[in-house]
CSV table of C-alpha atoms and ligand atoms in Angstrom, one decimal:
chain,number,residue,atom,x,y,z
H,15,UNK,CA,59.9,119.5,58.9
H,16,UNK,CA,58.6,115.9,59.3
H,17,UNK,CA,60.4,112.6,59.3
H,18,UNK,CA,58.3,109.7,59.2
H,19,UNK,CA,59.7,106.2,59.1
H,20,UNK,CA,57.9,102.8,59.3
H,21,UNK,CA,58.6,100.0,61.8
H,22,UNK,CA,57.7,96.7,60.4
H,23,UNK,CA,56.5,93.6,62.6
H,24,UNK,CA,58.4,90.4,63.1
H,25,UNK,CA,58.2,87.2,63.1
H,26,UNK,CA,60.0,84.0,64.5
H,27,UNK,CA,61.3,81.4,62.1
H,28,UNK,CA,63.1,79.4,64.8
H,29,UNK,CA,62.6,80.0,68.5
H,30,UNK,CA,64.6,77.5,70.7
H,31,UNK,CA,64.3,78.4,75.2
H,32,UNK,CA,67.6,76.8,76.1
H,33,UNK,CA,67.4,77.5,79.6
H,34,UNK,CA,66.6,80.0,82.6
H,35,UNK,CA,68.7,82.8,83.3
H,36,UNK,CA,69.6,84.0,87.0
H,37,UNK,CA,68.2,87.6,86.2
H,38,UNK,CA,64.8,85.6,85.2
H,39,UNK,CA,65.0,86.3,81.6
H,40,UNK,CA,65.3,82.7,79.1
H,41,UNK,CA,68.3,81.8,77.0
H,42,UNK,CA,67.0,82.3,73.7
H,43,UNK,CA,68.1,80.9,70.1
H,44,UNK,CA,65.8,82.2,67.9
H,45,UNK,CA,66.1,83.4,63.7
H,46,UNK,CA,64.1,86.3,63.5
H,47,UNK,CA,62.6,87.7,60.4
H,48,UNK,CA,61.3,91.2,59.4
H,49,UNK,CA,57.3,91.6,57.9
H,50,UNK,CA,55.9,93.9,55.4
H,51,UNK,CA,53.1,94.9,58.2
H,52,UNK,CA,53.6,98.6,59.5
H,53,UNK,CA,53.1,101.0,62.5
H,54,UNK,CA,54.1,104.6,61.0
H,55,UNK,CA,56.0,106.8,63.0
H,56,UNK,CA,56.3,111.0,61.9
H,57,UNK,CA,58.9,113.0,64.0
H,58,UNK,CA,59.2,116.8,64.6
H,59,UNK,CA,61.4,118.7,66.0
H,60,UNK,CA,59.8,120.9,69.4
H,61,UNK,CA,62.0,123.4,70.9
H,62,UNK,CA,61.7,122.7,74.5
H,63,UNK,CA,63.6,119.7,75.9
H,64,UNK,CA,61.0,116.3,76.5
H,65,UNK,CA,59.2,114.3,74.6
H,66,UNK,CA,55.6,114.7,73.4
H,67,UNK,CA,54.0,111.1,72.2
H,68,UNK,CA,50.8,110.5,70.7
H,69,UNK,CA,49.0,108.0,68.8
H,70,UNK,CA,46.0,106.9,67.3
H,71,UNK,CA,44.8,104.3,69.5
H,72,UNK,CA,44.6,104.8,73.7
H,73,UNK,CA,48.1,103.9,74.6
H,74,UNK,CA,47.5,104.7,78.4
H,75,UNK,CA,50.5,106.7,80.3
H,76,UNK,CA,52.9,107.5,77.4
H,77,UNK,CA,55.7,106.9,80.1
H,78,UNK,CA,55.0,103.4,80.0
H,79,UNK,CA,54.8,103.1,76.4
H,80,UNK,CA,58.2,101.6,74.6
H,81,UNK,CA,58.3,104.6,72.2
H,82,UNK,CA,58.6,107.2,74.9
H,83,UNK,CA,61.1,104.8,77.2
H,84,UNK,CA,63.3,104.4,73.9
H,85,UNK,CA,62.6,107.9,73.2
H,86,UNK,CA,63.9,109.5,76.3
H,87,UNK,CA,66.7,106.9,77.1
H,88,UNK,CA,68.3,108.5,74.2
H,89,UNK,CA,67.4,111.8,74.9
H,90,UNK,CA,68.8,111.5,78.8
H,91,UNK,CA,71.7,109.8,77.5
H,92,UNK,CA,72.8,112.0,74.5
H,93,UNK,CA,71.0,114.9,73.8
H,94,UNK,CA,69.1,116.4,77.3
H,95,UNK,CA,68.7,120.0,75.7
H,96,UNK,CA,66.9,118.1,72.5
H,97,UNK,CA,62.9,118.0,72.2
H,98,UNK,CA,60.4,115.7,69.9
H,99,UNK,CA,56.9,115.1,69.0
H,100,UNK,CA,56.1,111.6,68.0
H,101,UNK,CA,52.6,110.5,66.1
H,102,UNK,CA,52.8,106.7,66.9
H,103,UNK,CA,50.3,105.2,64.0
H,104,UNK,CA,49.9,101.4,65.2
H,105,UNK,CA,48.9,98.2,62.6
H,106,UNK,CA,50.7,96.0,64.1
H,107,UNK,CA,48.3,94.0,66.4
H,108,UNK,CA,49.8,94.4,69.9
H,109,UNK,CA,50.0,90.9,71.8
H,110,UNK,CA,50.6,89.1,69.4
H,111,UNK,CA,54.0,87.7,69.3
H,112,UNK,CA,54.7,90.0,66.0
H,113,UNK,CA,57.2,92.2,67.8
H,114,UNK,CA,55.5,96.1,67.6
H,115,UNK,CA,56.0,98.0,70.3
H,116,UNK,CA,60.1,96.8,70.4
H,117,UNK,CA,60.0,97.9,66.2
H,118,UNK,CA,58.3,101.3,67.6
H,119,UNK,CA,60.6,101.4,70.1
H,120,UNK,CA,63.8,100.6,67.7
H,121,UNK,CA,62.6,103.0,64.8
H,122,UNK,CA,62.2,105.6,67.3
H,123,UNK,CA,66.2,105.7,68.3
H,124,UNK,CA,66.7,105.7,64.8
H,125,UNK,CA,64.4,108.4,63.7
H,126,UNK,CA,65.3,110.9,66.8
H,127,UNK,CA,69.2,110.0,66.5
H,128,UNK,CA,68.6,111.6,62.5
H,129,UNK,CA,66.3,114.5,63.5
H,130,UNK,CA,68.8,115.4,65.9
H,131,UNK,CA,71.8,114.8,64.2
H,132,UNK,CA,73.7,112.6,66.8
H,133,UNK,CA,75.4,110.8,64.4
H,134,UNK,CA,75.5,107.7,66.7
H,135,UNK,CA,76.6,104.4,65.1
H,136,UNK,CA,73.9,101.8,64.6
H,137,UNK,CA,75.7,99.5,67.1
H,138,UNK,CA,75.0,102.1,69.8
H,139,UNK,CA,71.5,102.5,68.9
H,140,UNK,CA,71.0,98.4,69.2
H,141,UNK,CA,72.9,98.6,72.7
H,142,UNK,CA,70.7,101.2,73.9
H,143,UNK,CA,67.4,100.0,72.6
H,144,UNK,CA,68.1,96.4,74.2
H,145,UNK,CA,67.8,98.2,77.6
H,146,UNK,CA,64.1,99.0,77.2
H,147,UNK,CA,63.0,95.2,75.6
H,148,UNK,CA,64.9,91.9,74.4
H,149,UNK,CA,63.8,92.0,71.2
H,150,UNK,CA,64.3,95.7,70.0
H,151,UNK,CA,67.9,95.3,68.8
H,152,UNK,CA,67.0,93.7,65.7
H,153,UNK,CA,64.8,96.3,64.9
H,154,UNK,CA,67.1,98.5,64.4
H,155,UNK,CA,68.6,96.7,61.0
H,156,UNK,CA,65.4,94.4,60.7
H,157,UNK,CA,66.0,91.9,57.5
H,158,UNK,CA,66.7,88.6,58.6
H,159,UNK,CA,69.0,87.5,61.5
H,160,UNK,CA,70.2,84.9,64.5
H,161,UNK,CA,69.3,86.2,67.6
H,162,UNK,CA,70.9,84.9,70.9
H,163,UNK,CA,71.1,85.9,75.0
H,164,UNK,CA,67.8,87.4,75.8
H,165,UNK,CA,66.9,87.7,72.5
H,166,UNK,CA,69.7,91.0,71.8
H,167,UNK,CA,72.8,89.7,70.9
H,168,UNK,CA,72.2,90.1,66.7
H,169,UNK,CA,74.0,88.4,64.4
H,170,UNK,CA,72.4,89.4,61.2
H,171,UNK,CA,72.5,87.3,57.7
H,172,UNK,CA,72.3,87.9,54.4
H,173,UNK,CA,68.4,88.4,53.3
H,174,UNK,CA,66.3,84.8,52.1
H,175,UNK,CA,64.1,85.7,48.8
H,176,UNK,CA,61.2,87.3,49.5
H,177,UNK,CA,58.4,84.9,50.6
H,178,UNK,CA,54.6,85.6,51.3
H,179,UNK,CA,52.6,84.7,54.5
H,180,UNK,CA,49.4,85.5,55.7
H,181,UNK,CA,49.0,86.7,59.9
H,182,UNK,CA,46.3,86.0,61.3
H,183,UNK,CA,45.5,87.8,64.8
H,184,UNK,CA,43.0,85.8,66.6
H,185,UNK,CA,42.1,89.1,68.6
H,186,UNK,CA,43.2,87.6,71.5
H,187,UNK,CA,46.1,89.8,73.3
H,188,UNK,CA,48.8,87.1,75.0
H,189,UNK,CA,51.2,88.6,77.5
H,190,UNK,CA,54.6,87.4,76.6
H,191,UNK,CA,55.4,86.6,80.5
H,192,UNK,CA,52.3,84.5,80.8
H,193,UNK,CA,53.6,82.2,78.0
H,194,UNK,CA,57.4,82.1,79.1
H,195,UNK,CA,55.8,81.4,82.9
H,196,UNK,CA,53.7,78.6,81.5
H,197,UNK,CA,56.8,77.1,79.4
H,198,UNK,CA,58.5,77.2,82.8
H,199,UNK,CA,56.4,74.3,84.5
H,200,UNK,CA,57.5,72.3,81.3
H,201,UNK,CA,61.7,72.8,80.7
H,202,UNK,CA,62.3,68.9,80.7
H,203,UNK,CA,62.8,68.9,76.9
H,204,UNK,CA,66.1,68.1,74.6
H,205,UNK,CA,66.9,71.5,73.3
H,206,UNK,CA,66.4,71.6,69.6
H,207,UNK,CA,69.5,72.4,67.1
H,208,UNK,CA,68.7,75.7,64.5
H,209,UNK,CA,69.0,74.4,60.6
H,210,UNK,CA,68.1,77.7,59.6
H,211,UNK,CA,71.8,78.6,58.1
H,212,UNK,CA,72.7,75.5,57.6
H,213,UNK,CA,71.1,75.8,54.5
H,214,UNK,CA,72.2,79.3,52.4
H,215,UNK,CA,69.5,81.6,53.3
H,216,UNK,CA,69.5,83.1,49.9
H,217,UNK,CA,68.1,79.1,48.6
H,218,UNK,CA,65.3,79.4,51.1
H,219,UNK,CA,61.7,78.5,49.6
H,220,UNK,CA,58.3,78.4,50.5
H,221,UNK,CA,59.0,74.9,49.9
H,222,UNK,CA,62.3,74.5,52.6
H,223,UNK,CA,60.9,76.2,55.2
H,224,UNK,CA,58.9,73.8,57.0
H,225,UNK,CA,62.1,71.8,57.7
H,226,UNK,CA,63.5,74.2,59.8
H,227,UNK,CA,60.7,76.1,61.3
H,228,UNK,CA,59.9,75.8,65.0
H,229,UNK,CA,59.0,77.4,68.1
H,230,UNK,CA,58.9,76.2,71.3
H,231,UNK,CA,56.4,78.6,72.6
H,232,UNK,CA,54.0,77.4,70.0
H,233,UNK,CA,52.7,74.7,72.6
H,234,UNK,CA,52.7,77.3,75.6
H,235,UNK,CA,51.3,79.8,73.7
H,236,UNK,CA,48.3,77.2,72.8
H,237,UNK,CA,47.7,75.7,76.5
H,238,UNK,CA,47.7,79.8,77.7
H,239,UNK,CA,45.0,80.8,75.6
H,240,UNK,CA,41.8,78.8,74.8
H,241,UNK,CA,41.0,81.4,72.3
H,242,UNK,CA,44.1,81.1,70.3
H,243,UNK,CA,44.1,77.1,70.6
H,244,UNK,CA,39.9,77.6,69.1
H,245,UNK,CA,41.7,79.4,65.7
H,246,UNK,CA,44.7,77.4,65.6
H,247,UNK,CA,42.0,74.5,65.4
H,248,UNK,CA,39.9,75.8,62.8
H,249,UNK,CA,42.9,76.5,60.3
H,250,UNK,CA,44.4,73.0,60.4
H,251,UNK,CA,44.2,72.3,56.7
H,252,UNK,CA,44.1,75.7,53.9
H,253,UNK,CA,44.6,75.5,51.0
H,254,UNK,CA,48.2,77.3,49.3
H,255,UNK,CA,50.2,76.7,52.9
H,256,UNK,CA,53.0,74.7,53.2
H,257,UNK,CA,54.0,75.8,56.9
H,258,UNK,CA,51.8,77.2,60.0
H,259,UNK,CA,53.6,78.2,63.2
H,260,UNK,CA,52.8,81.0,66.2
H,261,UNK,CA,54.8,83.8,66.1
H,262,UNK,CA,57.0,84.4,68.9
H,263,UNK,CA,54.8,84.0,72.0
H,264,UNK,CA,51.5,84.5,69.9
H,265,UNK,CA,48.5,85.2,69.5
H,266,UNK,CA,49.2,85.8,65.9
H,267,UNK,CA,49.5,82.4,63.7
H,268,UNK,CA,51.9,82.7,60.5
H,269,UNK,CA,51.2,80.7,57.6
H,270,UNK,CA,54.0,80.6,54.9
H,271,UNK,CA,52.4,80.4,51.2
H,272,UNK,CA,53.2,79.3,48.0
H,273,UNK,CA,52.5,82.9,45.9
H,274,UNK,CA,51.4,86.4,46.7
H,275,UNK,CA,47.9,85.2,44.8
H,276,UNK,CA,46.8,82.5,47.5
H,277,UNK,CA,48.2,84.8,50.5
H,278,UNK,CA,45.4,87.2,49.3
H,279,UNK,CA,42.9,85.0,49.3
H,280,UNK,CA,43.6,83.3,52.2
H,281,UNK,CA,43.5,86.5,54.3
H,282,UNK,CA,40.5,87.7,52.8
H,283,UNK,CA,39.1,84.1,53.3
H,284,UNK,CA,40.1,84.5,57.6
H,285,UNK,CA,38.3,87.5,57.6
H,286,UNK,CA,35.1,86.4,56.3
H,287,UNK,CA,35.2,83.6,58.4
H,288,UNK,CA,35.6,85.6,61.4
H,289,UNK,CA,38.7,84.2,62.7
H,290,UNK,CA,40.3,87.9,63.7
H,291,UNK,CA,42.0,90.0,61.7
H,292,UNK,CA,44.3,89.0,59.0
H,293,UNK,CA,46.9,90.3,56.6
H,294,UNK,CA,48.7,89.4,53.5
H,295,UNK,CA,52.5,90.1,54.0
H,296,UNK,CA,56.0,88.9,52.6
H,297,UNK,CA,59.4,89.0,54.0
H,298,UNK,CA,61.6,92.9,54.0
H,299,UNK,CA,65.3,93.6,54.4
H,300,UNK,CA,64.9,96.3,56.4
H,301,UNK,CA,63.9,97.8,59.9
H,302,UNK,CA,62.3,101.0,60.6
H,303,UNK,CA,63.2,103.0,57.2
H,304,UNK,CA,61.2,105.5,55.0
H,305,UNK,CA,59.8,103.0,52.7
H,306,UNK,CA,57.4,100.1,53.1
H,307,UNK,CA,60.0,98.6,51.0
H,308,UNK,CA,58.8,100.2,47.8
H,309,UNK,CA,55.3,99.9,48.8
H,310,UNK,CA,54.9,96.2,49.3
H,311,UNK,CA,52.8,97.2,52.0
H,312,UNK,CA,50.9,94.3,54.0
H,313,UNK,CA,47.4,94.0,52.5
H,314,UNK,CA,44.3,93.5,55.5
H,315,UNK,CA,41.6,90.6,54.2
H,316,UNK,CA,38.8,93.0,54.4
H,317,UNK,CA,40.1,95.8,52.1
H,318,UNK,CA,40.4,93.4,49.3
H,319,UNK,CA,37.0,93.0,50.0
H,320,UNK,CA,36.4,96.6,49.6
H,321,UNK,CA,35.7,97.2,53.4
H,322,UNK,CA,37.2,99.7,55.4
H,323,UNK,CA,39.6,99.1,58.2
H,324,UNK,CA,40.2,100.7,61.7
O,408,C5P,O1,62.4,92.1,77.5
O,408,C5P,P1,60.9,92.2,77.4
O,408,C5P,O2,60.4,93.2,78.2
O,408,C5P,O3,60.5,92.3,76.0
O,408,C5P,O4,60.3,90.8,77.9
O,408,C5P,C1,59.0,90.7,78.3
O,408,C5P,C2,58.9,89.5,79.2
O,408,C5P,O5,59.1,88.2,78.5
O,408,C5P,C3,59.9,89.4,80.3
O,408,C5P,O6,59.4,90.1,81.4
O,408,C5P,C4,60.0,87.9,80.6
O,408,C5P,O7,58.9,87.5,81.4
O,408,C5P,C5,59.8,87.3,79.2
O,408,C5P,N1,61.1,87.0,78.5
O,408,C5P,C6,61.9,86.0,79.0
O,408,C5P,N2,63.0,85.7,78.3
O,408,C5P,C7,63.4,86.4,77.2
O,408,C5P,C8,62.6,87.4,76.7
O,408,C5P,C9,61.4,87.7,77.4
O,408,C5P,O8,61.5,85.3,80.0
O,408,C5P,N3,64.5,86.0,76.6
């Protein structure tokens, strides 16, 4: 038998660094928000203890990847007689800010803690992920939430109405410590107070947004890499957006859009222009789950266009 669940991507809709930890790490206020763009994760059961990972793209040593850490944390910790294969199917562009390998890593606790029947409590599942990345916690629930400490202390909220974005991934991969190192140099800044939930979430609007969208490693992310700073450029002024922001520590730029109509076009309009690759997308409740959210899947520029994907 097969499970397969889906692990969406992420994005940031307020991310304030409030300071420097001792262990290295940032203090991190940040309202984190769960995509309809998907890696796809199948799980079967294999008879001898381990894990066996594969995936469609080189991933290098599967030890280093997050889904085989996540994967055999839980195994070591609860179930050391247990064995799994895991297909790893990846979308989600990686170093981009968007939060895929911690969703892989997330969905894959909560897929092997059903295959093996282990019963443990989501809370147990976010403590345990948190060990092998900051931001995996959230992944576990997904939907919409406040996110303090290092990024894993989850306090999640009730969901906003759905709204549509466009990612664009500049195809330029931006190591998260590079950007954190760079904001480093430059921590002589007022922290920034999170309106997120002041207003209810469930009145949010394509409209309300941009009052209470930031990200601190927007400017970081843009003096790290020349590449991303050459997009973010170019898409100054399109037509249907009423917010642009990085995502977490980039490279990919969110733009938040008035309707589902000019998200499709806009991504189809990225692609054409060569810009990297871009997909139309909206807001889910949900982390890594068995649906797409009733297949609102995130739609790539180019197969509106009727081209073909890798
Ligand atoms: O925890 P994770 O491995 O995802 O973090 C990747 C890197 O991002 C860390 O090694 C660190 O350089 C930086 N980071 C940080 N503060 C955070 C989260 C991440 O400095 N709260």
């Amino acid at each position: 038998m097969t499970l397969t669940l889906y692990a969406p991507a992420k994005i940031n809709w307020f991310l304030e660094v409030t300071g420097k930890r001792p262990d290295g790490y940032h203090e991190l206020v940040t309202v984190m928000q769960a995509v309809s763009l998907f890696d796809r994760l199948d799980f079967q059961v294999k008879n001898e203890p381990g894990i066996e990972l594969s995936c469609n793209i080189d991933l290098g040593p599967p030890e280093k990847n997050l889904v085989y850490r996540a994967a055999d944390l839980l195994r070591q910790r609860h179930a050391p007689a247990c064995g799994a294969r895991i297909h790893l199917e990846k979308l989600i562009p990686h170093g981009a800010g968007l939060g895929g390998g911690s969703s892989d890593a997330a969905t894959a606790m909560v897929g092997l803690n059903r295959l093996w029947k282990l019963n443990l409590p989501q809370e147990a599942i976010e403590k345990l992920v948190s060990e092998v990345g900051s931001d995996c916690a959230f992944f576990v629930r997904g939907g919409v939430a406040l996110c303090t400490g290092r990024g894993e202390i989850i306090d999640h909220k009730p969901p906003i109405p759905e709204i549509d974005l466009v990612i664009l991934y500049p195809n330029v991969v931006l190591p998260t410590p590079d950007v954190y190192r760079d904001l480093s140099r430059h921590l002589d800044y007022q922290p920034r107070t999170c309106y997120f939930f002041h207003v209810k979430p469930e009145l949010h609007s394509a409209n309300s947004l941009p009052n209470v969208i930031f990200n601190r490693l927007e400017e970081a992310a843009l003096r790290v890499s020349a590449g991303l700073r050459e997009v973010w450029q170019q898409t100054a002024q399109e037509a249907g957006v009423t917010a642009r922001f990085v995502s977490g520590s980039g490279s990919a730029i969110a733009f938040v859009m008035h309707d589902r109509s000019a998200a499709h076009a806009l991504a189809r309009l990225f692609e054409q222009r060569g810009l990297g690759r871009a997909f139309a997308v909206k807001t889910v409740t949900v982390g890594g789950s068995e649906q797409q959210n009733a297949g609102h899947r995130g739609v790539r520029g180019s197969d509106q266009a009727g081209e073909r994907s890798g």
